[in-house]
Every structure is written in structure tokens, then in C-alpha cells.
Coordinates of N, CA and C in Angstrom, one line a residue:
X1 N -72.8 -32.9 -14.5 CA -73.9 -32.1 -14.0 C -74.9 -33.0 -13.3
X2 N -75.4 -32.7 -11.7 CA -76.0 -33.7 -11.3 C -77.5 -33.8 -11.8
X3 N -78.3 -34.4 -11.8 CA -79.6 -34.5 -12.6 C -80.8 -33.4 -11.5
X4 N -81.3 -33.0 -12.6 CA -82.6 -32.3 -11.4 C -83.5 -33.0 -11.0
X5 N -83.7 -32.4 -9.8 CA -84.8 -32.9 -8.4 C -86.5 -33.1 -9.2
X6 N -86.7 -33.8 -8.4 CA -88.2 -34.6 -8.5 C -88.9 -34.2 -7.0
X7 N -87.8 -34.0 -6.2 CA -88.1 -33.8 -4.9 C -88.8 -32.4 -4.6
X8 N -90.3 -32.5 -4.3 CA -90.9 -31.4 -3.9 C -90.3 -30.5 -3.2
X9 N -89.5 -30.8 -1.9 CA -89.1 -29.5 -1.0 C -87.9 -28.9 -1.7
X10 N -87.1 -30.1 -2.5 CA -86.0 -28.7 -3.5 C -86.2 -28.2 -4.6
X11 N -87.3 -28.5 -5.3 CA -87.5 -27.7 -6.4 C -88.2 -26.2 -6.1
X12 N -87.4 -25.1 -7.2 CA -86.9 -23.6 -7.1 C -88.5 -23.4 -7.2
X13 N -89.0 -22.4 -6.0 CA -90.3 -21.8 -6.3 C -90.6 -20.4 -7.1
X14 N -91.3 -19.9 -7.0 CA -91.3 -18.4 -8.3 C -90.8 -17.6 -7.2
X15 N -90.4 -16.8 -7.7 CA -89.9 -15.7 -7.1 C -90.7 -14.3 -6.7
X16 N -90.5 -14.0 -5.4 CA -91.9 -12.8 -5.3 C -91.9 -11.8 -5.2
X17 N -92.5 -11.1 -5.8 CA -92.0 -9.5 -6.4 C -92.9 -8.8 -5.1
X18 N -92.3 -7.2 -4.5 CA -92.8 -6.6 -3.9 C -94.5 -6.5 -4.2
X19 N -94.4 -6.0 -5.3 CA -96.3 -5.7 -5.4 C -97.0 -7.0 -5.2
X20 N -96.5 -7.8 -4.7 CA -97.2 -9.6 -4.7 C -98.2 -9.3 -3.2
X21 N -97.3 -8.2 -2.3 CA -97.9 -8.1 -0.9 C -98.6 -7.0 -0.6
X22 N -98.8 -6.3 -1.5 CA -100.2 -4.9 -1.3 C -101.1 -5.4 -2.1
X23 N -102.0 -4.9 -1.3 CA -103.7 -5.2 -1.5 C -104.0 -6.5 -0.8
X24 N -102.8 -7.4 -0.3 CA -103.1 -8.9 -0.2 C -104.1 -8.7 1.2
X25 N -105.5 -9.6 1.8 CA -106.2 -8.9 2.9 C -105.4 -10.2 3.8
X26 N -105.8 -10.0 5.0 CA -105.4 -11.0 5.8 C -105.6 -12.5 5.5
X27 N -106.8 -13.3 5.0 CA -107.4 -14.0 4.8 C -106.4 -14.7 3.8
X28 N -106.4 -14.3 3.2 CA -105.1 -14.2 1.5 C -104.1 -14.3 1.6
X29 N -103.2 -13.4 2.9 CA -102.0 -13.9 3.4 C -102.0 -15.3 4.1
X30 N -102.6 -15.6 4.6 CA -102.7 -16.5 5.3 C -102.6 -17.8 5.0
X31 N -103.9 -18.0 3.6 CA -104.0 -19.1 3.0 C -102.7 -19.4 2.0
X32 N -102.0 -18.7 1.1 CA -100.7 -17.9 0.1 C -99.9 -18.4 1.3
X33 N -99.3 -17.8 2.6 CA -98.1 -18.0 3.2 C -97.8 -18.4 4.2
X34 N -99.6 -19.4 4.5 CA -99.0 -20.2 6.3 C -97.9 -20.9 6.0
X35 N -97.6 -21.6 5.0 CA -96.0 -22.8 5.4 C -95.3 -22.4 5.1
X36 N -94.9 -21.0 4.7 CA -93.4 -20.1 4.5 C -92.7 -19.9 5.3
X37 N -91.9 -19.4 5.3 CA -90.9 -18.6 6.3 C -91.5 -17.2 6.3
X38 N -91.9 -16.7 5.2 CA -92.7 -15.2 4.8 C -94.2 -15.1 6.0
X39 N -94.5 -16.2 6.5 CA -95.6 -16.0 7.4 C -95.1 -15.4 8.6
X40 N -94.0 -15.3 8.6 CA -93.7 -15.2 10.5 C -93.7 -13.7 10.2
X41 N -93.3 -12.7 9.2 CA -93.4 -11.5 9.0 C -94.6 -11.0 9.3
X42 N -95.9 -11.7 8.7 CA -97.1 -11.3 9.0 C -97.2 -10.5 7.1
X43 N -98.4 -10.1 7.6 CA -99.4 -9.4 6.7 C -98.6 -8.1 6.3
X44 N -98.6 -7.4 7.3 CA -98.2 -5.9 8.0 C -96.9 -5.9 7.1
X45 N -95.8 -6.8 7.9 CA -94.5 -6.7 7.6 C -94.1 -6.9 6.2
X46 N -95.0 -7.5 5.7 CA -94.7 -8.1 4.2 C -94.9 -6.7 3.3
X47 N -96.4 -6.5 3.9 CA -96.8 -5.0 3.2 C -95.8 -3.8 3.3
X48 N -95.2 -3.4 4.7 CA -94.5 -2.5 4.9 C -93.1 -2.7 3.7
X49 N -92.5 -4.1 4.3 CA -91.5 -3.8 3.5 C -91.7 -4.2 1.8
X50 N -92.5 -4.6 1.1 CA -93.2 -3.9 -0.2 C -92.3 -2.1 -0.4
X51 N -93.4 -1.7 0.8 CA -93.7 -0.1 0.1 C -91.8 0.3 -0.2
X52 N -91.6 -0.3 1.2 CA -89.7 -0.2 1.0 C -89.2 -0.3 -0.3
X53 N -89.2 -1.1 -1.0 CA -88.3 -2.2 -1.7 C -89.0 -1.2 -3.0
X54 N -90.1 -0.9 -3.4 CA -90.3 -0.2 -4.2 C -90.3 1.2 -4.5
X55 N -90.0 1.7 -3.2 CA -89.5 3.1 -3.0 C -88.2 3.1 -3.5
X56 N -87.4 1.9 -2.6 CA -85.9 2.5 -3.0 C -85.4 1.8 -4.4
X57 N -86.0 0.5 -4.8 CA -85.9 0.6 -6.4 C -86.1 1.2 -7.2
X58 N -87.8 2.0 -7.0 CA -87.2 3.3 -8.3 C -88.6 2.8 -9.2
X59 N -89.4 1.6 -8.3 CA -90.2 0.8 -9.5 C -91.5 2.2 -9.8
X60 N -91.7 2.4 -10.3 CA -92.5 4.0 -10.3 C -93.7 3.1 -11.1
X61 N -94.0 2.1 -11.4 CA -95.0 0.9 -12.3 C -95.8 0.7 -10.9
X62 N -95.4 0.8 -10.2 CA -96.4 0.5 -9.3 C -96.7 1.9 -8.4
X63 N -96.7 2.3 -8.8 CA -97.5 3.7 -8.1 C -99.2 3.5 -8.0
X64 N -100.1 2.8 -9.2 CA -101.0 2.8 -8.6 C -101.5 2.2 -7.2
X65 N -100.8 1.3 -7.0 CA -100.3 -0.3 -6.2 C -100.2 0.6 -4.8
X66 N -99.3 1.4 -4.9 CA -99.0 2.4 -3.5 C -100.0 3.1 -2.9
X67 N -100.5 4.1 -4.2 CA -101.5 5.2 -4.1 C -103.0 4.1 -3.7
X68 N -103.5 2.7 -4.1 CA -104.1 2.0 -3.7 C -103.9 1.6 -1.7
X69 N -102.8 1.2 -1.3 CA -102.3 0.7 -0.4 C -102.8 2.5 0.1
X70 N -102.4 3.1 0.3 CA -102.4 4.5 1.2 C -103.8 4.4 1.4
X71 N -105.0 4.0 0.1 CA -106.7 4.9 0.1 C -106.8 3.8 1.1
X72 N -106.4 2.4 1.1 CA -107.3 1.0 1.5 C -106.5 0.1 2.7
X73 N -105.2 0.5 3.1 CA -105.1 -0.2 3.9 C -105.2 -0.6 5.1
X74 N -105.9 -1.4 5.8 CA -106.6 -1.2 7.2 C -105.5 -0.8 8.3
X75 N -103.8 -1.3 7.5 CA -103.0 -0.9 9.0 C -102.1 0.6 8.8
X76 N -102.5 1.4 9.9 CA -101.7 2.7 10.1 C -100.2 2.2 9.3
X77 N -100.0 1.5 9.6 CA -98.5 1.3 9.6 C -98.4 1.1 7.7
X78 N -99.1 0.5 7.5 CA -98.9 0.1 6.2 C -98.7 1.5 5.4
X79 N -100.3 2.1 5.6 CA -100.7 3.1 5.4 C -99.3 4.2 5.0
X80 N -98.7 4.6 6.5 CA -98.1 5.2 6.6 C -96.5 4.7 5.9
X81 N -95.9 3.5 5.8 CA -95.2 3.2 4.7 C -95.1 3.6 3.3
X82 N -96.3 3.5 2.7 CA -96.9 3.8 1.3 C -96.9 5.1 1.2
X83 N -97.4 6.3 1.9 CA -97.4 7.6 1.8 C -95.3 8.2 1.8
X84 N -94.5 7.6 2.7 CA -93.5 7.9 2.6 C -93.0 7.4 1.0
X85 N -93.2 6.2 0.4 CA -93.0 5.6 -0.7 C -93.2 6.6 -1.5
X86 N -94.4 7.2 -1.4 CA -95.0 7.9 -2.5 C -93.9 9.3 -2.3
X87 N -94.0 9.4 -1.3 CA -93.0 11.3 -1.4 C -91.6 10.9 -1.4
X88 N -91.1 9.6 -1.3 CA -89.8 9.5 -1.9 C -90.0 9.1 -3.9
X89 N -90.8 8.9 -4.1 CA -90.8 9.1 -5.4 C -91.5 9.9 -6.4
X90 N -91.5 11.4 -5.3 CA -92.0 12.3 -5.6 C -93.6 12.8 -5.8
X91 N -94.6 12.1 -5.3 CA -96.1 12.1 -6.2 C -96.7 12.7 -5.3
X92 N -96.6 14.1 -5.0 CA -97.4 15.3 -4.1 C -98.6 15.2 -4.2
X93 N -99.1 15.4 -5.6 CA -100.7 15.2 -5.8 C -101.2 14.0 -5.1
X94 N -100.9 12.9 -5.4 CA -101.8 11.8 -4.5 C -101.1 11.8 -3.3
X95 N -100.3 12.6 -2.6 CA -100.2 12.8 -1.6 C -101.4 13.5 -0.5
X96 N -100.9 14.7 -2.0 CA -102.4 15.7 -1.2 C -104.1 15.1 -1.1
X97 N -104.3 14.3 -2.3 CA -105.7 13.7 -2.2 C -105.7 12.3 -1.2
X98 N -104.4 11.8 -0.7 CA -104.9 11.2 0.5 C -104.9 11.7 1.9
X99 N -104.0 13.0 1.8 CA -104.5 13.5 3.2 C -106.1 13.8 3.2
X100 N -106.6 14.6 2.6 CA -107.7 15.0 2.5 C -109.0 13.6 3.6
X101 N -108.5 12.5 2.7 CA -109.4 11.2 3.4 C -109.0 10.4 4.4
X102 N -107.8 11.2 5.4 CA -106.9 9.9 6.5 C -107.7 10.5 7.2
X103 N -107.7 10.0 8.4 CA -107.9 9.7 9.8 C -107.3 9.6 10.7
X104 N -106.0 8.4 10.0 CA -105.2 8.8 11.1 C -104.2 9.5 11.7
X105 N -103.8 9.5 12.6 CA -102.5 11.1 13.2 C -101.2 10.3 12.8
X106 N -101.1 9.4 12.6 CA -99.5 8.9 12.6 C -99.7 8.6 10.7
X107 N -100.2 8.3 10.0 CA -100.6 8.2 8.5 C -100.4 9.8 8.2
X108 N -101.3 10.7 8.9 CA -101.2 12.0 8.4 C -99.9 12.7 8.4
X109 N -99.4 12.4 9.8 CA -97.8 12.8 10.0 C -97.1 12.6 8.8
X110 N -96.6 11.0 8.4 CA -95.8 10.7 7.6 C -96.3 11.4 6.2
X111 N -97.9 11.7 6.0 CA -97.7 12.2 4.6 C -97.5 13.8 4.5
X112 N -97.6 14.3 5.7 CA -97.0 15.9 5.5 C -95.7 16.3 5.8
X113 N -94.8 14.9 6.3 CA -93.5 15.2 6.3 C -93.2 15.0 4.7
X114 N -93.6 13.8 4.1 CA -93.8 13.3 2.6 C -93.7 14.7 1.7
X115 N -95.0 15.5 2.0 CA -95.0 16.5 1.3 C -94.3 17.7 1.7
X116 N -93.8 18.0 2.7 CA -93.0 19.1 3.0 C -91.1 18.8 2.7
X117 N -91.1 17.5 2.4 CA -89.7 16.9 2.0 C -89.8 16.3 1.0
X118 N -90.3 16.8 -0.4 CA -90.5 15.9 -1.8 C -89.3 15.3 -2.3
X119 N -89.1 14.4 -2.7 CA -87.7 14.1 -3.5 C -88.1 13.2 -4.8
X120 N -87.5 12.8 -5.4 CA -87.5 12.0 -6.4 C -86.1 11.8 -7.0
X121 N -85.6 11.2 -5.8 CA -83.9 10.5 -6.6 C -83.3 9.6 -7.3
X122 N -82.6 9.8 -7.8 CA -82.3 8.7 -9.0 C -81.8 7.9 -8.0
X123 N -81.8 5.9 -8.4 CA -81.2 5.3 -8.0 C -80.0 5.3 -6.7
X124 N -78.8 5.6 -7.5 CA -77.6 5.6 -6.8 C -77.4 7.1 -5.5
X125 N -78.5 7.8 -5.9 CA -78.5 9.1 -4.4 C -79.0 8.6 -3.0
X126 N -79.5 7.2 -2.8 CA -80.2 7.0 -1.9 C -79.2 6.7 -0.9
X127 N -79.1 6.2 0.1 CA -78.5 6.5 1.3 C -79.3 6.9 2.5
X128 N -78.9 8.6 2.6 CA -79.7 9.2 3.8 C -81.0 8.7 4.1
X129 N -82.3 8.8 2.9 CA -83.7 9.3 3.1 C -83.8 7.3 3.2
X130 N -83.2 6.3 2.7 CA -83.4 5.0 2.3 C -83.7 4.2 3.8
X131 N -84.9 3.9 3.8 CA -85.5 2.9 4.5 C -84.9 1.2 4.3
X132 N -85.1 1.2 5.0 CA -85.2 -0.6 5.3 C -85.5 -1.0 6.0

């Protein structure tokens, strides 16, 4: 077995779980992921695909994390990620209490398709409704 590295650029870094990139503000990405490869995604992209990865895993532990990202996130896009998240894992109610406070037309869209198409599927049904 060959001996392990001393060498900063190969030794194994932590591993980073979706909810690592909601709530993060820009300032925070920035300083966290200028010398990554994860910077070229941006802020946005990192966030967005979060709301993905925990939609279609099923992680239902972070629902406050989502239902947070929907009240607070400055980007439509994000925004509107997180509300799909939420109505693919079924949670109408904080669906309905963040329509009530959006603004925007493309956020509002995605949460009343959210709510007019509720699902909450197990694991192995995804497919059609599964983002990426």
C-alpha cells in the first residue's frame, strides 16, 4: 500500500452536502469557493442545484432550509427552484404562505404550478417530474 500524501493539493477535502449552498449570501460564496472548481457555478447555480439534489433525494431534513431559501433568497431563480422542491415533496402549506409574500411573476408561477401538481414520491417513482 503506497503511503499517504503530506501533499496539500492531494489530500481528500470534506465532502459537500446540498444544504452547504442555501442561505450562503454572495460574500460567503465567494470567500468559501473562489479557488474551487464549485466557483465557476456561481452562487445561483450552486443554490439552484441544492434545491435539485434535495428534491430528488427525498432529504425532507431540510425542508426548513428550502422553505428558508423560498422567504429569503435574493435570486428569482433560486427562489423559484426551492418552491418546485417544496411541491415535489409535497408541502402545500408553506407553499401557500410563500405565495402570499412573492413578488415575483416567474417565483409565483413555479409555486402555483407546485401547488396545482402536488406530489410526494417515493424515491424510485422519479423520472418524469425529476429535475437536473
Amino acid at each position: 500500500k503506497a503511503p499517504t500524501t503530506i501533499e496539500p493539493a492531494f489530500i481528500a477535502k470534506e465532502a459537500f452536502q446540498p444544504i452547504d449552498f442555501l442561505g450562503l449570501d454572495e460574500p460567503t460564496f465567494r470567500a468559501k469557493y473562489r479557488k474551487t472548481p464549485l466557483f465557476r457555478a456561481h452562487r445561483e447555480g450552486m443554490a439552484r442545484n441544492a434545491c435539485v439534489v434535495i428534491a430528488n433525494t427525498r432529504q425532507r431534513e431540510h425542508l426548513p432550509a428550502l422553505a428558508d431559501t423560498l422567504r429569503r433568497d435574493p435570486s428569482p431563480m433560486v427562489r423559484g427552484h426551492a418552491a418546485w422542491a417544496l411541491g415535489e415533496l409535497g408541502e402545500s402549506e408553506l407553499l401557500r404562505d410563500a405565495h402570499a409574500a412573492e413578488t415575483d411573476a416567474s417565483v409565483l408561477e413555479e409555486i402555483s404550478r407546485a401547488l396545482a401538481e402536488p406530489t410526494d414520491r417515493q424515491p424510485q417513482e422519479q423520472e418524469e417530474g425529476e429535475r437536473s
